[in-house]
Coordinates of N, CA, C and O in Angstrom, one line a residue:
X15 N -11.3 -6.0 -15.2 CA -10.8 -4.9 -16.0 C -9.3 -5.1 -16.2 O -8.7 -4.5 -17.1
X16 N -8.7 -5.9 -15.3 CA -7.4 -5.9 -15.7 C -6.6 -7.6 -15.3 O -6.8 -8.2 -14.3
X17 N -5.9 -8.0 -16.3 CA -5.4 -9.4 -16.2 C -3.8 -9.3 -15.4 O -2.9 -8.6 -15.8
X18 N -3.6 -10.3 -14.2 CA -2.5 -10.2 -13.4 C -1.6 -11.2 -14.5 O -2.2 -12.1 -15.1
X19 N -0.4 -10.9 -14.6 CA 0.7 -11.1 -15.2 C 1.7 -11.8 -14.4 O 2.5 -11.3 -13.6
X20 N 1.6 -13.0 -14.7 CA 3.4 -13.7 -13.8 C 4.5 -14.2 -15.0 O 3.8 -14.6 -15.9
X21 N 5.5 -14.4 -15.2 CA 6.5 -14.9 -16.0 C 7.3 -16.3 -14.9 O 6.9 -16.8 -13.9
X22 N 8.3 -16.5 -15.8 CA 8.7 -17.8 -15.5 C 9.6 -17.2 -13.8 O 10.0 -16.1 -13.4
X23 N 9.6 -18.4 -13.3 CA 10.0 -18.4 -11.9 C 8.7 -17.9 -10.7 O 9.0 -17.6 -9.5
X24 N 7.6 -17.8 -11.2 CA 6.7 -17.8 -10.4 C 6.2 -18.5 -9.0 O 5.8 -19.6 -9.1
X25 N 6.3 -18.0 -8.0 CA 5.5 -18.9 -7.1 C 4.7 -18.7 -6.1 O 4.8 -18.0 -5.1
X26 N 3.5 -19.8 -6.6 CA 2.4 -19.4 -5.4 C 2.1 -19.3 -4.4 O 1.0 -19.2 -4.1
X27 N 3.6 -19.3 -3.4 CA 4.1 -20.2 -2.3 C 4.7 -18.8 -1.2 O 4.9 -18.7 0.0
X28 N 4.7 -18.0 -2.5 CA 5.5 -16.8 -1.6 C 4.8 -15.7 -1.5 O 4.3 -15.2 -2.5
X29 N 4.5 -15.0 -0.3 CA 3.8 -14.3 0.1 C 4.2 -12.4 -0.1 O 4.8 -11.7 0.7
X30 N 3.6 -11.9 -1.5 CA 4.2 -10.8 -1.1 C 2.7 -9.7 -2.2 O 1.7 -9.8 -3.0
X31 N 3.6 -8.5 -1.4 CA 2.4 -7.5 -1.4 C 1.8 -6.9 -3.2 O 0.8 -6.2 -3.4
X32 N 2.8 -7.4 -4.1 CA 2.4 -6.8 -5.5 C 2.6 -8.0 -6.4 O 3.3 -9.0 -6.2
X33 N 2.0 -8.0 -7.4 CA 2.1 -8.3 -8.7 C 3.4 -7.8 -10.1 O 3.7 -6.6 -10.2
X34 N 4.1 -8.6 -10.8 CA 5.2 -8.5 -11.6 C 4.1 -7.4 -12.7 O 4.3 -6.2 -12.7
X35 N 3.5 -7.7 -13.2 CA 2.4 -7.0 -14.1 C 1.0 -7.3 -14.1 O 0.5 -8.3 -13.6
X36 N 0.2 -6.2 -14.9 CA -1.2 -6.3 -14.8 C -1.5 -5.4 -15.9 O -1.3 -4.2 -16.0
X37 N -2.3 -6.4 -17.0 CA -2.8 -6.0 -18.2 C -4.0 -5.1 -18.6 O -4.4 -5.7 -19.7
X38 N -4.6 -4.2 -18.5 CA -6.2 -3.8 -18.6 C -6.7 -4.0 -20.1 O -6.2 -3.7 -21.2
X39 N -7.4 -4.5 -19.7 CA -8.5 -5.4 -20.9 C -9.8 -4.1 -21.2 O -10.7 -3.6 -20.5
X40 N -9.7 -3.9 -22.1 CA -10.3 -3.1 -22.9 C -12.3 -3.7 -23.3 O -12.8 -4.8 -23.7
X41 N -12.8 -2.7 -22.9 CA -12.8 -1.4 -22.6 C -12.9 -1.3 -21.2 O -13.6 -2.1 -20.5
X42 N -11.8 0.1 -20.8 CA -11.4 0.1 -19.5 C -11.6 1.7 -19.5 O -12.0 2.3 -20.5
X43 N -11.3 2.3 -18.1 CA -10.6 3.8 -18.5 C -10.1 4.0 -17.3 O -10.5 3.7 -16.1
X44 N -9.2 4.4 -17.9 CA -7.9 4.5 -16.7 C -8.0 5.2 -15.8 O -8.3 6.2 -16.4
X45 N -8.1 5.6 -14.6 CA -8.3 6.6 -13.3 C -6.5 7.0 -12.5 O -5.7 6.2 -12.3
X46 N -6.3 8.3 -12.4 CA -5.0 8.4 -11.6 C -5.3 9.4 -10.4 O -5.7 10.5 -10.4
X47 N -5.1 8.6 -9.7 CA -5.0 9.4 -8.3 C -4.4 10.0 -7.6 O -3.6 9.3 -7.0
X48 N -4.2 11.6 -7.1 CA -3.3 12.0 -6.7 C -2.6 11.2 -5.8 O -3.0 10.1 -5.8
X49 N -1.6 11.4 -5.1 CA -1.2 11.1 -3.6 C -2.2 11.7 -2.4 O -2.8 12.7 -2.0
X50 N -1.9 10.2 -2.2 CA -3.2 10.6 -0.8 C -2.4 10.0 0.7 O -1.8 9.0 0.8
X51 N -2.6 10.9 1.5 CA -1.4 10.7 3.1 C -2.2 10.6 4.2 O -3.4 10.4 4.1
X52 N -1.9 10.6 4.6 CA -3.2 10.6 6.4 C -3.6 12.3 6.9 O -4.2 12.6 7.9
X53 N -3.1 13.1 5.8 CA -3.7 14.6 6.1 C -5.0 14.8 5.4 O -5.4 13.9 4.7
X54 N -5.9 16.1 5.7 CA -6.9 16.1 4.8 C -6.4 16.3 3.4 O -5.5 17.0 3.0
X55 N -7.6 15.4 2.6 CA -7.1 16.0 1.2 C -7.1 17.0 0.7 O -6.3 17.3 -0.2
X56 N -8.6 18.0 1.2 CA -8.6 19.2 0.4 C -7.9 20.4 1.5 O -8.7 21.0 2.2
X57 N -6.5 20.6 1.7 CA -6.6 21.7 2.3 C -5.6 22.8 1.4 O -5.1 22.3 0.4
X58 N -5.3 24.3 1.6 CA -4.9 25.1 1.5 C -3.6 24.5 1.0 O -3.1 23.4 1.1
X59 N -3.0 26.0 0.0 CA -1.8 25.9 -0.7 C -1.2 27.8 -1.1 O -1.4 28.4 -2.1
X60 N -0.6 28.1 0.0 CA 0.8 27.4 0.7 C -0.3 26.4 2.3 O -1.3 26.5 2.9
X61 N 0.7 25.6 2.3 CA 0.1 25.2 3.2 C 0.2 25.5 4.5 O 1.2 26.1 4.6
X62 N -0.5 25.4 5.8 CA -1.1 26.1 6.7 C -0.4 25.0 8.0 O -1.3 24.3 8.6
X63 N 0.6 24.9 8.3 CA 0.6 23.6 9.1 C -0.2 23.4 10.7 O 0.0 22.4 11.3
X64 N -1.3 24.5 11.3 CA -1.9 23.8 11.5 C -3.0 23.4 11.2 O -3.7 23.1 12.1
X65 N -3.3 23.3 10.3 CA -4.7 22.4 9.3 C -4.5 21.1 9.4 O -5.3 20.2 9.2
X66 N -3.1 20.8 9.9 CA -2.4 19.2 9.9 C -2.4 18.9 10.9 O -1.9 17.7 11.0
X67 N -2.8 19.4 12.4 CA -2.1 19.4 13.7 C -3.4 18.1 14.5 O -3.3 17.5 15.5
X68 N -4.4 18.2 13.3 CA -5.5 17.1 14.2 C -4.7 15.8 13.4 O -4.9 14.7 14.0
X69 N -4.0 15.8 12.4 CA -4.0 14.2 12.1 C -3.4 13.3 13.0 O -2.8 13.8 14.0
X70 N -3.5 12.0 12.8 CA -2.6 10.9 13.6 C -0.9 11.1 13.0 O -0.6 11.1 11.8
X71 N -0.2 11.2 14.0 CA 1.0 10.8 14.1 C 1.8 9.4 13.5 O 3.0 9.3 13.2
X72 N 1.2 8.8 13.5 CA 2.0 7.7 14.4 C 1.2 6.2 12.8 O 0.0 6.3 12.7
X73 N 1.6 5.5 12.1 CA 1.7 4.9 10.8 C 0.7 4.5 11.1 O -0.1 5.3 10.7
X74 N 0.0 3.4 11.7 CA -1.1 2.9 11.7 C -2.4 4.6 11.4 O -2.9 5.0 10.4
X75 N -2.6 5.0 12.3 CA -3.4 6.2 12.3 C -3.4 6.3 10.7 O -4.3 5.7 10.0
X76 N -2.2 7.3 9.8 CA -2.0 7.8 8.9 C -2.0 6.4 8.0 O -3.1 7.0 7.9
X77 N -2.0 5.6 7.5 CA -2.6 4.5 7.1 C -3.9 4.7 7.4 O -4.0 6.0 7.4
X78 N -4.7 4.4 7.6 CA -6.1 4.5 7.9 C -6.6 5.4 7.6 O -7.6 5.2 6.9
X79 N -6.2 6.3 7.7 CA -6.7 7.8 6.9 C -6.1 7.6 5.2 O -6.8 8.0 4.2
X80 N -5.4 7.2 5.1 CA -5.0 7.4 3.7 C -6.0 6.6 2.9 O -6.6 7.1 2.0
X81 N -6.1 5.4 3.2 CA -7.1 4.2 3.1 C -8.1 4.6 2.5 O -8.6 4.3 1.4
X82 N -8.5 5.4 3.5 CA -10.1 5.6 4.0 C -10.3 7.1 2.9 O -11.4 7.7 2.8
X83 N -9.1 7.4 2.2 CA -8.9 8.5 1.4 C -9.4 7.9 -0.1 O -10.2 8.2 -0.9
X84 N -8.6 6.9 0.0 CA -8.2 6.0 -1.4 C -9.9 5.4 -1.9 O -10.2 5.1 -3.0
X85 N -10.5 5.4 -0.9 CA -12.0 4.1 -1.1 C -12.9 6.1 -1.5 O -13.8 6.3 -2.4
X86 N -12.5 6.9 -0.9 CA -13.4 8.1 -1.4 C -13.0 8.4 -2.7 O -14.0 8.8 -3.4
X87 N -12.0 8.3 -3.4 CA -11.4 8.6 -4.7 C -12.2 8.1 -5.5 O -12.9 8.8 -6.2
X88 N -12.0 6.7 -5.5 CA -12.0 5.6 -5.8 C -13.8 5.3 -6.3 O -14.5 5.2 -7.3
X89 N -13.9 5.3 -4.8 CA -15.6 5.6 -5.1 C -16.1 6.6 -6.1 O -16.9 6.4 -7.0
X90 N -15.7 7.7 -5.8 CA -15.9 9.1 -7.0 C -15.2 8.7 -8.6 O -15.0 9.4 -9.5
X91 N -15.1 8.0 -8.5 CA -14.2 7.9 -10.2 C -15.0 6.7 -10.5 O -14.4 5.9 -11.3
X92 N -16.3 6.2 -10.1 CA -16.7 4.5 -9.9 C -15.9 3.3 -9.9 O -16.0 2.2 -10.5
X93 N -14.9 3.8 -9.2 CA -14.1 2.1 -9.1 C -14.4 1.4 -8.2 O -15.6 1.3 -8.0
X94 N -13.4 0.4 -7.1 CA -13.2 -0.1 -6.7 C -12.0 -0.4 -6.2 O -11.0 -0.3 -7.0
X95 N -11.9 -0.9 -4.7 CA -10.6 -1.3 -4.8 C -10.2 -2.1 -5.6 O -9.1 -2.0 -6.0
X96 N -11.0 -3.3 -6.2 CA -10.0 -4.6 -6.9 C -9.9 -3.9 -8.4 O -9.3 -4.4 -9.4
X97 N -10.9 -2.5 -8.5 CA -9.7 -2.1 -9.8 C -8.7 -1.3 -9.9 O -8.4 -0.7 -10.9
X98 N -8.0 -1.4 -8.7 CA -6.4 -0.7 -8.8 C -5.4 -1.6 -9.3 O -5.2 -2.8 -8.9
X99 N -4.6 -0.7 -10.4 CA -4.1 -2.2 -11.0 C -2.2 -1.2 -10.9 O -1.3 -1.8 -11.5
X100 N -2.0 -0.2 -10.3 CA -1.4 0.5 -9.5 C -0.9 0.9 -8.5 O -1.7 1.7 -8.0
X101 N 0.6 0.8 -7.7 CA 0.1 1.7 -6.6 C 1.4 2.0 -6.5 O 2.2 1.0 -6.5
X102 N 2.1 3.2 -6.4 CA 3.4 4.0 -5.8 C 3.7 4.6 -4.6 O 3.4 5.8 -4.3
X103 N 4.2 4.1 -3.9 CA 4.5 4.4 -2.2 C 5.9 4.9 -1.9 O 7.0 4.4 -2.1
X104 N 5.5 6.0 -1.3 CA 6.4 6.9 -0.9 C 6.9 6.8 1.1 O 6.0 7.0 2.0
X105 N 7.7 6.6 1.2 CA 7.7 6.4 2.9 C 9.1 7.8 3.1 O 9.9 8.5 2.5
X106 N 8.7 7.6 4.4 CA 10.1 8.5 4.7 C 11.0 7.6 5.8 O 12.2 7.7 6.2
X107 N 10.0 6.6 5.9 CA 10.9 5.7 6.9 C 10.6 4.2 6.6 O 9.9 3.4 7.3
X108 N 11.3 3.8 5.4 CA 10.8 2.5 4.7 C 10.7 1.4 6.2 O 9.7 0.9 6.7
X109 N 11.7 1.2 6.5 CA 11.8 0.2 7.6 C 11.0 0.4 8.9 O 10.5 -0.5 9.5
X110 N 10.9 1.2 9.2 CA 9.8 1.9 10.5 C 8.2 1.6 10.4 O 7.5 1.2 11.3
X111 N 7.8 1.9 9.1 CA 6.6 1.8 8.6 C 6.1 0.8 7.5 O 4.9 0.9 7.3
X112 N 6.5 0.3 7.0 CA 6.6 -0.8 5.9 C 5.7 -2.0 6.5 O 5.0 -2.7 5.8
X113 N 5.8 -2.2 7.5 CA 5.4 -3.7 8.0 C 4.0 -3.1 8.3 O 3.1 -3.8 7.8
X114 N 3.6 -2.2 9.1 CA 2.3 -1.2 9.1 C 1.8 -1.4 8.3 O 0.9 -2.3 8.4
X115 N 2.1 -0.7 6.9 CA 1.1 -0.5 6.0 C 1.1 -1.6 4.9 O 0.4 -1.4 3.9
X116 N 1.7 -2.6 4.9 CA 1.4 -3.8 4.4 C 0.3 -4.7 4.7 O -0.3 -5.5 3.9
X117 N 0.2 -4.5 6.4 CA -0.7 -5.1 6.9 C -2.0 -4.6 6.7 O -3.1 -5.2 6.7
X118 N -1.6 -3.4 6.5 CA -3.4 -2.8 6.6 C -3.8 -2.6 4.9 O -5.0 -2.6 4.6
X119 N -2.8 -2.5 3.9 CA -2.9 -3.0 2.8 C -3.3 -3.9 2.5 O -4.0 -3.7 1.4
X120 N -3.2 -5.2 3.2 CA -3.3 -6.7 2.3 C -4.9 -6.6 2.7 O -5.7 -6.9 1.8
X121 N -5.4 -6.1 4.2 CA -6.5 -6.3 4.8 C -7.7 -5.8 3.7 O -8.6 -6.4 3.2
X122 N -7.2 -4.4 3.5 CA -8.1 -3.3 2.9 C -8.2 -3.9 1.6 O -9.3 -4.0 1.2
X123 N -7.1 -4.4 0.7 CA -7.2 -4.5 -0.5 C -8.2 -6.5 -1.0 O -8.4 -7.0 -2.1
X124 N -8.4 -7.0 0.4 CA -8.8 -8.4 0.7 C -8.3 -9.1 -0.5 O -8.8 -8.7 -1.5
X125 N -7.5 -9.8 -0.6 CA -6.8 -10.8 -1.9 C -6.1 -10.0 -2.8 O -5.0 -10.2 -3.3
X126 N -7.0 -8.6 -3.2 CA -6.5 -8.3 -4.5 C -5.0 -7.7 -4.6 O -4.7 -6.7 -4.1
X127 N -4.3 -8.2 -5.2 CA -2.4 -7.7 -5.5 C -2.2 -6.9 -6.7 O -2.2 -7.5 -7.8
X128 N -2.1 -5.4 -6.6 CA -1.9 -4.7 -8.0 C -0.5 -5.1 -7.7 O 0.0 -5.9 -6.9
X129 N 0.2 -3.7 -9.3 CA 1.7 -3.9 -9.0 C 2.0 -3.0 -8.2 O 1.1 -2.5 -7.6
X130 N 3.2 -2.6 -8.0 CA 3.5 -1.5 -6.8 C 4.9 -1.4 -6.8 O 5.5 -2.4 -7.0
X131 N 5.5 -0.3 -6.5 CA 6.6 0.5 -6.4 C 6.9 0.9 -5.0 O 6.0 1.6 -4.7
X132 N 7.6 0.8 -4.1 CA 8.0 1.2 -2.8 C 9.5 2.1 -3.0 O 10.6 1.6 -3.3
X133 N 9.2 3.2 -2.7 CA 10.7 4.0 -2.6 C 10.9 4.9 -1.1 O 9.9 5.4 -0.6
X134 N 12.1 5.0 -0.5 CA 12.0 6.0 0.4 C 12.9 7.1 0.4 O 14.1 7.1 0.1
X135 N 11.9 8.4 1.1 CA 12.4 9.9 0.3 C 12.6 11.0 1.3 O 11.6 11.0 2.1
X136 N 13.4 11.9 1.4 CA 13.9 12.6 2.7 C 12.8 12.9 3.5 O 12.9 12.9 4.7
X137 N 11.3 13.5 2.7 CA 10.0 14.0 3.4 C 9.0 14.3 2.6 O 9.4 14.3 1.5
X138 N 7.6 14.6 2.6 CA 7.3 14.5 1.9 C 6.6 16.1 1.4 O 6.8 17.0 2.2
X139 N 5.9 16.4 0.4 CA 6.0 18.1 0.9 C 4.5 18.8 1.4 O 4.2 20.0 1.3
X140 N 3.8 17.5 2.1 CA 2.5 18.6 2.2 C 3.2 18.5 3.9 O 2.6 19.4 4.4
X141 N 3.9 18.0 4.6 CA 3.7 18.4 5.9 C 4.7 17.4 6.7 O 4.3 16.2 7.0
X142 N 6.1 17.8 7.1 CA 7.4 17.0 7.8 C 6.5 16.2 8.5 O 7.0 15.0 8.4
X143 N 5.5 16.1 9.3 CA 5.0 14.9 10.4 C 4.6 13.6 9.3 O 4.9 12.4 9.3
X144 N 3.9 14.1 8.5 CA 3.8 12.7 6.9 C 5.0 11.8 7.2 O 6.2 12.1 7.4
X145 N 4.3 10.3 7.4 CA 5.0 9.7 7.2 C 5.1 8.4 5.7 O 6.0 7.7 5.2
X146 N 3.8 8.7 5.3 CA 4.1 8.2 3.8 C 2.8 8.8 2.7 O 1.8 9.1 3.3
X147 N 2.9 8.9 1.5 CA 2.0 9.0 0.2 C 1.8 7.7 -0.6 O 2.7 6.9 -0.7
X148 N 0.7 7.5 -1.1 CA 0.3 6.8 -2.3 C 0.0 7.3 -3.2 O -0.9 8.1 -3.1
X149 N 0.5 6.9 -4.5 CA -0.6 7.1 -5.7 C -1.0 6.0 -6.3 O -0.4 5.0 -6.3
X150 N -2.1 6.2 -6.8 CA -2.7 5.0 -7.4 C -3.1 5.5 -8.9 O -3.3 6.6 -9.5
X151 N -3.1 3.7 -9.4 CA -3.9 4.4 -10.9 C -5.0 3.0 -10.6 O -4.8 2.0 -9.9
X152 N -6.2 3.2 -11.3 CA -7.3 2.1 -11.4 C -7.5 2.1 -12.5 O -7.1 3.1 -13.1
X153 N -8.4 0.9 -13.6 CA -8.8 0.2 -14.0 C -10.2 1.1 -14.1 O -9.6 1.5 -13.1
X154 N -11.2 1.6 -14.3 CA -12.1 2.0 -14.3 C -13.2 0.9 -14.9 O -12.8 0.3 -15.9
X155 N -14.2 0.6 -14.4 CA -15.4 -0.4 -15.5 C -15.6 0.5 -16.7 O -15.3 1.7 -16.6
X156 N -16.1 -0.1 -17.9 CA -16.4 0.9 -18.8 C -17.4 1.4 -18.7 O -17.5 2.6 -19.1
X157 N -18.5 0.9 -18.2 CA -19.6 1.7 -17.6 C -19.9 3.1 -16.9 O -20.7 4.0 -17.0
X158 N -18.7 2.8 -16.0 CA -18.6 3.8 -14.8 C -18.9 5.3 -15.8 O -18.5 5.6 -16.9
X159 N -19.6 5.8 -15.0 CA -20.5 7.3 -16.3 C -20.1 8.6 -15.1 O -20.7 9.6 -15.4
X160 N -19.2 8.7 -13.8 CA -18.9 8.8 -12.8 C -18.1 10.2 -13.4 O -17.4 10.9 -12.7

């Protein structure tokens, strides 16, 4: 569904977590994903902080849950992971957690490299213990009737 893009200075030598661009090849349909964190996704608004009090703490945990968020999305919109051809990451502690969720990134996503955005931001607003958000956009098959 979607063609990976490199320009000049390319190399296949260097190991890193995204892609410069990625084309979607028609016929596609686009999917956007809220931000998904290591909290539940469906809870209450205003929010309730303890509805939050069971999640994991600590980056690996909240990685795993967000993950494990992203493949339920994902699955409901009939994608896949290797059709994310997006991904926007939000940390509150780029250097604390960054090496975490790369790891469990590269794992979960097995080869495939969308492009991706990393920024970090005072907190995030469903809940101060959050320690990061994703959003994603995918690639949809044209099939998907989902």
């Amino acid at each position: 569904n979607a063609d990976v893009i490199h320009h000049d200075g390319y190399d296949p030598q260097i190991v890193s977590p995204f892609v410069p661009a990625m084309r979607v090849v028609s016929p596609a349909r686009l999917v956007f994903i809220s931000g998904v964190t290591g909290a539940p996704v469906y809870h209450d608004h205003p929010h309730v902080p303890e509805v939050f009090d069971a999640m994991p703490t600590d980056a690996a945990g909240q990685v795993a849950n967000a993950f494990e968020h992203l493949d339920l999305a994902l699955a409901a919109a009939g994608c896949g992971r290797h059709d994310v051809v997006n991904m926007i990451r939000f940390f509150t502690d780029v250097e604390a957690d960054q090496d975490v969720v790369n790891a469990h990134q590269a794992q979960w996503f097995g080869g495939h490299i969308p492009t991706s955005t990393t920024v970090q931001v005072v907190r995030l607003a469903t809940d101060p213990r959050l320690r990061f958000e994703f959003h994603v956009v995918a690639a949809a098959p044209a099939e998907a009737t989902t």
